[in-house]
Short mmCIF file of C-alpha atoms in Angstrom, two decimals:
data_model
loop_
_atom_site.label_atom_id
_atom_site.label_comp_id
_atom_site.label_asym_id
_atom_site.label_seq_id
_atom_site.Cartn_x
_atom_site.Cartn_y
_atom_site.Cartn_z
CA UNK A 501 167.80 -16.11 10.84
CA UNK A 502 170.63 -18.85 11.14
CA UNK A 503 174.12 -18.06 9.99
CA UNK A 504 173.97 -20.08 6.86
CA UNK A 505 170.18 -17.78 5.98
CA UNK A 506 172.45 -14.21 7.20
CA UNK A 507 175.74 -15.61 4.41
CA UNK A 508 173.24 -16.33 2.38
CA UNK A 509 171.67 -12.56 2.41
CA UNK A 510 174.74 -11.06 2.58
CA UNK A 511 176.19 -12.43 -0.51
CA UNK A 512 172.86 -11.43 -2.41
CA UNK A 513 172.94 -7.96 -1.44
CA UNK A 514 176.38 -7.67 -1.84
CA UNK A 515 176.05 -8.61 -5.37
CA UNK A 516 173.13 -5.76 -5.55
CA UNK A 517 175.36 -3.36 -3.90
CA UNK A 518 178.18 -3.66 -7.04
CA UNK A 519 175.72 -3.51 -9.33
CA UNK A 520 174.08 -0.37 -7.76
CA UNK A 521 177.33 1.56 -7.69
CA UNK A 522 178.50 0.66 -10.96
CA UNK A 523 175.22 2.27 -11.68
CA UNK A 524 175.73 5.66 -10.07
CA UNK A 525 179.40 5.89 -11.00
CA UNK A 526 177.98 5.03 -14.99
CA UNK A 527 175.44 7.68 -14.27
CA UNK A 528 172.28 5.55 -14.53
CA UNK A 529 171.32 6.41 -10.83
CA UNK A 530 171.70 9.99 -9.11
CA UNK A 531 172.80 9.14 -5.18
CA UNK A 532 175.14 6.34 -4.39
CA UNK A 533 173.59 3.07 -2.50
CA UNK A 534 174.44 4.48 1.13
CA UNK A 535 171.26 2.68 2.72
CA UNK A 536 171.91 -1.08 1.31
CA UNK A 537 175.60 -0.44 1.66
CA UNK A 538 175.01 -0.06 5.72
CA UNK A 539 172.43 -2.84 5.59
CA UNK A 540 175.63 -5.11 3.89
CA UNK A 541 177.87 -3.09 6.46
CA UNK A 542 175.75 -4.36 9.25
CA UNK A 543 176.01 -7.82 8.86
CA UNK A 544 179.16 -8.17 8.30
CA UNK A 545 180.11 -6.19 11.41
CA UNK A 546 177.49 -8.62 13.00
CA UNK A 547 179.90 -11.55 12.68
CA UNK A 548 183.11 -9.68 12.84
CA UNK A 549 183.44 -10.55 16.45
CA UNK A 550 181.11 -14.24 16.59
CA UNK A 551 182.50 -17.14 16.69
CA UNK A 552 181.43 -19.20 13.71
CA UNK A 553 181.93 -22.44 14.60
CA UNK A 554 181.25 -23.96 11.19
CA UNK A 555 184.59 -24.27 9.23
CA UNK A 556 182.91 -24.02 5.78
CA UNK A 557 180.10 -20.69 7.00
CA UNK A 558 183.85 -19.02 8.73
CA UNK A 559 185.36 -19.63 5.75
CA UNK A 560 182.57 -18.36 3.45
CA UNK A 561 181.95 -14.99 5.91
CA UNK A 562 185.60 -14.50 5.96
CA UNK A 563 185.48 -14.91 1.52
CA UNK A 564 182.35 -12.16 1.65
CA UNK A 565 183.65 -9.62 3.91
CA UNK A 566 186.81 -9.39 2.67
CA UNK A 567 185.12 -8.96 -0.65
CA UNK A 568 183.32 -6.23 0.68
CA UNK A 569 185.84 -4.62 2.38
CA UNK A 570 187.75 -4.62 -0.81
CA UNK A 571 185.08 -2.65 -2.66
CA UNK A 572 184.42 -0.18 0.15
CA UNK A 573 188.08 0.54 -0.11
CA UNK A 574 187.53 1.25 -4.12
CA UNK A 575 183.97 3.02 -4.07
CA UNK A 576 185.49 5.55 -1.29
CA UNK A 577 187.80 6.10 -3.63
CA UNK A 578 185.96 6.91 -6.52
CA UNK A 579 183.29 9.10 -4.23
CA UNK A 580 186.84 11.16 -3.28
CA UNK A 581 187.78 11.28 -6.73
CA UNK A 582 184.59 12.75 -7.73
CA UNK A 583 184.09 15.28 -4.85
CA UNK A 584 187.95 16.46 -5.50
CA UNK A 585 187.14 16.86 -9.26
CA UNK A 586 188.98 14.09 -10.93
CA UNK A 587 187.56 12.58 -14.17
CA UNK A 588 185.84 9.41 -13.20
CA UNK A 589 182.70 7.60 -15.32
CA UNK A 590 180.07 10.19 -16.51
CA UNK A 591 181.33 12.56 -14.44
CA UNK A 592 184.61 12.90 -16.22
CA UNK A 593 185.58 12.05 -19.50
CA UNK A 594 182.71 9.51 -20.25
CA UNK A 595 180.50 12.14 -19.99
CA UNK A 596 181.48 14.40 -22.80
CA UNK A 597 182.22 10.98 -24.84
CA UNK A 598 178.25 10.19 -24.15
CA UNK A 599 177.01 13.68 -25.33
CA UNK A 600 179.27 12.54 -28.56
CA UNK A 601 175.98 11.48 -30.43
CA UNK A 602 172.59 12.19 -29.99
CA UNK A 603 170.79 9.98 -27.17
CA UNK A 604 174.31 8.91 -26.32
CA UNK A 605 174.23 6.86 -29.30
CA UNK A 606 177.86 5.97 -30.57
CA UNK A 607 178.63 5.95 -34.51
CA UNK A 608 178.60 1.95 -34.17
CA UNK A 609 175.09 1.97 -32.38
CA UNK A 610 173.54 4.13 -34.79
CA UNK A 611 174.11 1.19 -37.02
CA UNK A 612 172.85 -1.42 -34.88
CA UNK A 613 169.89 0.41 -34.01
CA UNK A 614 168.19 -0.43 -37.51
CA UNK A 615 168.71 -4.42 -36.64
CA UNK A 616 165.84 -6.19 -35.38
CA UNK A 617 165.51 -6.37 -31.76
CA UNK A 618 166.01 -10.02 -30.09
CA UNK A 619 163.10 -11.94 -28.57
CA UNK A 620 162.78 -11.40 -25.01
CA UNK A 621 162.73 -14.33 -22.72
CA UNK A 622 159.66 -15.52 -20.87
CA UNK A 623 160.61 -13.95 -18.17
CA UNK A 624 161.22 -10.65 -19.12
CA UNK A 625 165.01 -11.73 -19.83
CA UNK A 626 167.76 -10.42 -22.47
CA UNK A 627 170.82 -12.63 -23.23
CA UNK A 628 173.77 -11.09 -23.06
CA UNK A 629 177.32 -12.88 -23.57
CA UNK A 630 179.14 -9.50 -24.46
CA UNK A 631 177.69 -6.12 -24.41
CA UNK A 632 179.40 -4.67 -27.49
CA UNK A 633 178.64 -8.38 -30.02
CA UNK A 634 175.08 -8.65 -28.57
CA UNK A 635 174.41 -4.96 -28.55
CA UNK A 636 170.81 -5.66 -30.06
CA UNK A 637 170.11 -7.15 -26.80
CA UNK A 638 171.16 -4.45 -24.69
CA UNK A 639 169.58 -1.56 -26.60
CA UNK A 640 166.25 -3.87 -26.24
CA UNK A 641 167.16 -3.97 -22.38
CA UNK A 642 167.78 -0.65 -22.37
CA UNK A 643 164.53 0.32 -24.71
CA UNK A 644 162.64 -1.37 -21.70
CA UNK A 645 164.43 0.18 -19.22
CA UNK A 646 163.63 3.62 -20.15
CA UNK A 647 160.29 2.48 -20.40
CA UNK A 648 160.12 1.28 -17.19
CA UNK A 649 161.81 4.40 -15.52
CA UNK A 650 159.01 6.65 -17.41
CA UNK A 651 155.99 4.48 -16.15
CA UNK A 652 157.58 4.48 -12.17
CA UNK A 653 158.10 8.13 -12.29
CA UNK A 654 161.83 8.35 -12.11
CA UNK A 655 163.86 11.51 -13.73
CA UNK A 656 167.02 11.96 -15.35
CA UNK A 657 168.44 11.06 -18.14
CA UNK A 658 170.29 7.78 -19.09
CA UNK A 659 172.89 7.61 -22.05
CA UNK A 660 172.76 4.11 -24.11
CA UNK A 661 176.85 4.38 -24.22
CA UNK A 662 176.67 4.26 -20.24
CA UNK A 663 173.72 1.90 -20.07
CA UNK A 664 176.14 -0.28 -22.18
CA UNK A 665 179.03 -0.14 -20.29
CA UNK A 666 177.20 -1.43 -17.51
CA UNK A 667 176.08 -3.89 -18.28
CA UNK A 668 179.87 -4.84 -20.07
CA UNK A 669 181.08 -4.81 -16.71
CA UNK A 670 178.57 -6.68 -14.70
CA UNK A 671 178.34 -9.36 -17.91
CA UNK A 672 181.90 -9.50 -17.66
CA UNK A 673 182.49 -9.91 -13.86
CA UNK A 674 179.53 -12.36 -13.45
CA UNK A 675 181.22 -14.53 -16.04
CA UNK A 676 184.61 -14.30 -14.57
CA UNK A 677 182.98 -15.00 -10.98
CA UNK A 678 180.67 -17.43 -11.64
CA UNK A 679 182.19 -19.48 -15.04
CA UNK A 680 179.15 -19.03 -16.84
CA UNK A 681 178.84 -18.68 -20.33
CA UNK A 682 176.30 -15.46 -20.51
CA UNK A 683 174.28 -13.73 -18.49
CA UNK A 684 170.10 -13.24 -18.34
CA UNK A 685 169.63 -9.42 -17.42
CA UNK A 686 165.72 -8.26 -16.48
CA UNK A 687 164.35 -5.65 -14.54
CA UNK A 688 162.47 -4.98 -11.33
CA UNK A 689 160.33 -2.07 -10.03
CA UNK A 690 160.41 -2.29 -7.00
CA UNK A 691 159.13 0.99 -4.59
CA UNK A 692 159.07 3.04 -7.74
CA UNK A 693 162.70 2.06 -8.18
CA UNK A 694 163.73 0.41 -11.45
CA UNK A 695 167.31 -2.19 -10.99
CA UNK A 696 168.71 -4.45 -12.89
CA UNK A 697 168.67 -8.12 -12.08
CA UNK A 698 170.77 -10.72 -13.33
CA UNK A 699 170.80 -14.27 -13.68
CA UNK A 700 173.79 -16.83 -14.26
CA UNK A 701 173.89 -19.45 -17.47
CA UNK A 702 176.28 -21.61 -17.45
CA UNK A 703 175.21 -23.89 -20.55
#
């Protein structure tokens, strides 16, 4: 694969890779992402010491590894925080804030739960400018997502107050990232492994 194809890869997965561990520190996954995390550890290793003779790839490699780097730093810090016992996500306070309600439901979801679901895109998509005004949208997301979970075999249970706070925070960072307007979350099964994908709109 040619430098530009390996950036290319690397920024993609490294996009999963946030999203993945937003989703075990939120509680929606069990084990954190070790094996893509080495897979995005890999290749940027592969360059660290290759001369990229391209200004605008070195610049670009230099952007996403530093990126990475930067989030390593974080997520081994909130893997030491949970191993010493500090409150951290649903395994601190959030968790005794999702058993709150039943089904994780907050007093302010409870409401929104009796209005009428949005239409789903044609590809399987739900709009989603902010997670608490569209909330509609993400409890349809997440309606589906338990579905799909159920129907690919996976266990454990996942709280609609943590399902919504992830998908605050991705919504939020894509936006910020990206200068889009919303975001177009859908999901995947892929392996008998349900994620998240989401897509940029920027009109």
């Amino acid at each position: 694969m040619s430098t530009e194809g390996d950036l290319d890869q690397l920024e993609t997965m490294l996009r999963q890779l946030q999203i993945e561990w937003e989703k075990f520190f939120g509680g929606v996954e069990k084990k954190p992402p070790n094996e893509l995390r080495a897979r995005v550890e890999a290749i940027v290793k592969r360059y660290a010491y290759t001369e990229i003779r391209n200004n605008t790839e070195r610049f670009r490699y230099k952007a996403l590894s530093s990126r990475f780097n930067t989030f390593n730093e974080l997520w081994n810090k909130r893997m030491r925080a949970i191993e010493e016992g500090r409150p951290l996500g649903l395994h601190g306070r959030a968790a005794i804030a999702a058993a709150g309600m039943p089904g994780g439901m907050s007093a302010a979801g409870a409401g929104a739960a009796t209005r009428p679901a949005p239409t789903q895109g044609a590809g399987g998509e739900f709009r989603v400018r902010s997670a608490e005004r569209d909330e509609s949208a993400v409890r349809a997301l997440y309606e589906k997502f338990l579905q799909a979970r159920q129907e690919a075999g996976e266990k454990g249970t996942v709280k609609f107050d943590n399902f919504q706070k992830l998908i605050s925070q991705q919504a939020s960072r894509i936006m910020a990232d990206k200068g889009a307007q919303a975001v177009d979350f859908r999901l995947e099964t892929k392996e008998g492994k349900v994620s998240l994908k989401a897509k940029v709109v920027k009109q």
